[in-house]
Tab-separated table of C-alpha atoms in Angstrom:
chain	number	residue	atom	x	y	z
A	1	MET	CA	86.774	153.255	-68.586
A	2	PHE	CA	83.905	153.658	-71.069
A	3	SER	CA	83.829	149.893	-71.693
A	4	PHE	CA	83.454	149.303	-67.935
A	5	PHE	CA	80.258	151.429	-67.884
A	6	VAL	CA	78.920	149.653	-70.966
A	7	PHE	CA	79.597	146.356	-69.155
A	8	LEU	CA	77.716	147.562	-66.058
A	9	GLU	CA	74.788	148.714	-68.171
A	10	THR	CA	74.688	145.357	-69.984
A	11	ILE	CA	74.796	143.454	-66.688
A	12	SER	CA	72.048	145.667	-65.257
A	13	TRP	CA	69.844	145.158	-68.293
A	14	HIS	CA	70.257	141.375	-68.309
A	15	VAL	CA	69.925	140.879	-64.577
A	16	TYR	CA	67.243	143.420	-63.782
A	17	GLY	CA	65.355	143.865	-67.051
A	18	LYS	CA	64.157	147.476	-67.311
A	19	SER	CA	66.116	148.600	-64.237
A	20	THR	CA	68.734	151.311	-64.474
A	21	TYR	CA	72.162	151.217	-62.903
A	22	CYS	CA	71.088	153.931	-60.463
A	23	GLU	CA	68.111	151.871	-59.362
A	24	ASN	CA	70.350	148.857	-58.871
A	25	SER	CA	72.911	150.712	-56.757
A	26	CYS	CA	70.148	152.346	-54.675
A	27	LEU	CA	68.538	148.947	-54.278
A	28	GLN	CA	71.824	147.478	-53.035
A	29	VAL	CA	72.073	150.215	-50.400
A	30	LEU	CA	68.460	149.583	-49.395
A	31	GLN	CA	69.085	145.836	-49.156
A	32	LYS	CA	72.091	146.400	-46.885
A	33	ALA	CA	70.123	148.793	-44.683
A	34	LEU	CA	67.236	146.336	-44.278
A	35	GLU	CA	69.578	143.441	-43.458
A	36	VAL	CA	70.114	145.125	-40.066
A	37	TRP	CA	66.498	144.210	-39.242
A	38	ASP	CA	66.771	140.759	-40.828
A	39	LEU	CA	64.678	141.810	-43.834
A	40	GLN	CA	65.209	140.823	-47.477
A	41	VAL	CA	64.294	142.706	-50.658
A	42	ILE	CA	63.124	140.458	-53.507
A	43	ALA	CA	62.100	141.499	-57.031
A	44	SER	CA	58.414	140.730	-57.555
A	45	ASP	CA	59.138	138.987	-60.855
A	46	SER	CA	61.562	136.593	-59.183
A	47	PRO	CA	60.524	132.904	-59.075
A	48	VAL	CA	60.762	133.126	-55.266
A	49	ALA	CA	58.006	135.770	-55.352
A	50	GLU	CA	55.556	133.713	-57.420
A	51	HIS	CA	53.050	133.318	-54.555
A	52	ALA	CA	52.989	137.088	-54.010
A	53	GLN	CA	51.872	137.598	-57.605
A	54	ILE	CA	48.899	135.320	-56.966
A	55	ASP	CA	47.982	136.593	-53.491
A	56	PRO	CA	49.895	139.707	-52.367
A	57	ASP	CA	47.984	139.728	-49.069
A	58	LEU	CA	50.237	136.868	-47.905
A	59	GLU	CA	53.159	139.310	-47.794
A	60	ASN	CA	53.970	142.018	-45.238
A	61	ALA	CA	55.489	144.811	-47.326
A	62	PHE	CA	56.304	146.018	-50.818
A	63	ILE	CA	58.714	148.674	-52.024
A	64	CYS	CA	57.773	150.496	-55.220
A	65	HIS	CA	60.169	152.460	-57.427
A	66	LEU	CA	59.899	154.588	-60.557
A	67	HIS	CA	62.540	157.104	-61.661
A	68	ASP	CA	63.661	158.865	-58.468
A	69	HIS	CA	60.618	158.053	-56.346
A	70	TRP	CA	60.451	155.204	-53.847
A	71	PHE	CA	57.638	154.343	-51.450
A	72	CYS	CA	56.399	151.368	-49.499
A	73	ILE	CA	53.119	149.586	-49.055
A	74	ARG	CA	52.975	147.931	-45.656
A	75	LYS	CA	50.666	145.736	-43.618
A	76	VAL	CA	50.131	147.275	-40.166
A	77	ASN	CA	48.003	145.464	-37.599
A	78	GLY	CA	46.549	143.313	-40.394
A	79	GLU	CA	45.559	146.269	-42.611
A	80	TRP	CA	47.366	147.513	-45.737
A	81	TYR	CA	48.621	151.103	-46.064
A	82	ASN	CA	50.293	153.070	-48.830
A	83	PHE	CA	53.091	155.083	-47.196
A	84	ASP	CA	53.808	157.240	-50.248
A	85	SER	CA	55.278	160.550	-49.076
A	86	LEU	CA	53.331	162.379	-51.784
A	87	TYR	CA	50.196	161.927	-49.660
A	88	ALA	CA	49.415	163.838	-46.474
A	89	ALA	CA	48.873	160.636	-44.485
A	90	PRO	CA	49.088	156.888	-45.053
A	91	GLN	CA	46.313	155.667	-47.336
A	92	HIS	CA	44.364	152.567	-46.347
A	93	LEU	CA	44.168	149.866	-49.032
A	94	SER	CA	41.655	147.027	-49.047
A	95	LYS	CA	42.970	143.534	-49.789
A	96	PHE	CA	41.248	143.598	-53.183
A	97	TYR	CA	42.589	147.042	-54.038
A	98	LEU	CA	46.125	146.018	-52.987
A	99	ALA	CA	46.341	143.448	-55.796
A	100	ALA	CA	44.785	145.815	-58.349
A	101	TYR	CA	47.043	148.696	-57.269
A	102	LEU	CA	50.227	146.607	-57.500
A	103	ASP	CA	49.187	145.390	-60.964
A	104	SER	CA	48.508	148.950	-62.130
A	105	LEU	CA	51.909	150.094	-60.827
A	106	LYS	CA	53.680	147.229	-62.652
A	107	ASN	CA	51.777	148.004	-65.854
A	108	SER	CA	52.837	151.671	-65.544
A	109	GLY	CA	56.518	150.742	-65.404
A	110	TRP	CA	57.078	150.717	-61.645
A	111	SER	CA	59.513	148.205	-60.186
A	112	ILE	CA	57.929	146.295	-57.314
A	113	PHE	CA	59.930	144.529	-54.616
A	114	LEU	CA	58.757	142.300	-51.786
A	115	VAL	CA	60.204	142.767	-48.333
A	116	ARG	CA	60.373	139.561	-46.340
A	117	GLY	CA	61.701	138.755	-42.901
A	118	ASN	CA	60.812	139.100	-39.250
A	119	PHE	CA	58.385	142.007	-39.017
A	120	PRO	CA	56.836	143.154	-35.741
A	121	LYS	CA	53.298	141.791	-35.483
A	122	GLU	CA	51.686	144.676	-33.562
A	123	PHE	CA	52.196	148.434	-33.600
A	124	PRO	CA	51.108	150.920	-30.970
A	125	ILE	CA	48.497	153.155	-32.594
A	126	ALA	CA	48.599	155.860	-29.920
A	127	SER	CA	51.711	157.093	-28.225
A	128	SER	CA	51.717	159.502	-25.311
A	129	GLU	CA	55.484	160.003	-25.801
A	130	ALA	CA	55.128	161.639	-29.236
A	131	SER	CA	53.895	165.141	-28.524
A	132	ASN	CA	54.868	166.911	-31.759
A	133	GLY	CA	53.033	164.598	-34.176
A	134	TYR	CA	56.195	163.237	-35.794
A	135	GLY	CA	57.109	159.586	-35.496
A	136	GLN	CA	53.811	158.421	-34.094
A	137	TRP	CA	51.338	155.933	-35.485
A	138	LEU	CA	48.038	157.272	-36.717
A	139	SER	CA	44.802	155.420	-36.270
A	140	PRO	CA	43.114	154.515	-39.576
A	141	GLU	CA	40.455	157.112	-38.790
A	142	ASP	CA	43.082	159.832	-38.192
A	143	ALA	CA	44.847	159.018	-41.472
A	144	GLU	CA	41.553	159.201	-43.365
A	145	ARG	CA	40.595	162.466	-41.648
A	146	ILE	CA	43.959	164.070	-42.519
A	147	THR	CA	43.722	162.927	-46.131
A	148	LYS	CA	40.171	164.258	-46.497
A	149	SER	CA	41.136	167.533	-44.837
A	150	CYS	CA	44.059	168.025	-47.228
A	151	ASN	CA	41.910	167.136	-50.224
A	152	ASN	CA	39.283	169.694	-49.145
A	153	THR	CA	41.736	172.533	-48.522
A	154	GLN	CA	43.840	172.167	-51.663
A	155	SER	CA	43.467	175.108	-54.000
A	156	PRO	CA	41.924	174.473	-57.389
A	157	GLN	CA	44.981	175.955	-59.165
A	158	ARG	CA	47.250	173.491	-60.888
A	159	ILE	CA	50.950	173.736	-60.153
A	160	SER	CA	53.742	172.254	-62.239
A	161	SER	CA	55.608	169.165	-61.085
A	162	THR	CA	58.757	171.299	-60.670
A	163	GLN	CA	56.875	173.712	-58.386
A	164	GLN	CA	55.481	170.746	-56.429
A	165	GLU	CA	58.967	169.254	-56.088
A	166	ASP	CA	60.275	172.609	-54.830
A	167	GLN	CA	57.435	172.831	-52.291
A	168	ASP	CA	58.040	169.234	-51.184
A	169	LEU	CA	61.775	169.863	-50.818
A	170	ASN	CA	61.203	173.042	-48.798
A	171	ALA	CA	58.713	171.229	-46.550
A	172	ALA	CA	61.165	168.363	-46.007
A	173	ILE	CA	63.995	170.780	-45.162
A	174	ALA	CA	61.772	172.698	-42.744
A	175	ALA	CA	60.662	169.458	-41.056
A	176	SER	CA	64.250	168.251	-40.705
A	177	LEU	CA	65.235	171.473	-38.934
A	178	MET	CA	62.560	171.087	-36.222
């Protein structure tokens, strides 16, 4: 049995470079889930992704992964947004900053994946059906206002990453029970 795991680790290292087996299995699940919407996940260092390395604005979405954290960067109505759940609201990214941000993530050890396929071209910014604030699109102005508001109200005390993870987990559990 031990030799089987060594084999898997060797395959993972040779096929995916710095990737771990966990990342690879999670990535396979993600790939299967996105196939339902006719979307493909492609490693950014793949030869197929060469154009994205030169001009990432030609793409529609990226998935970023480091350790146990995944998030996406997505083009919505022609504008780029960082949908990292660690932020209070989506963060707008300029086209210039998109390339610089992706490069900085790669240089910090993040795995970057392109998502290609048939994406919707337009998204409704306002929805009268969503009354509780969940599952609705924010306007760029609303996202910026929420981010600024959260930045202004945060206490100056520093909390440990474990405390932050506990707070994030409790918030996620509370939101799922609504």
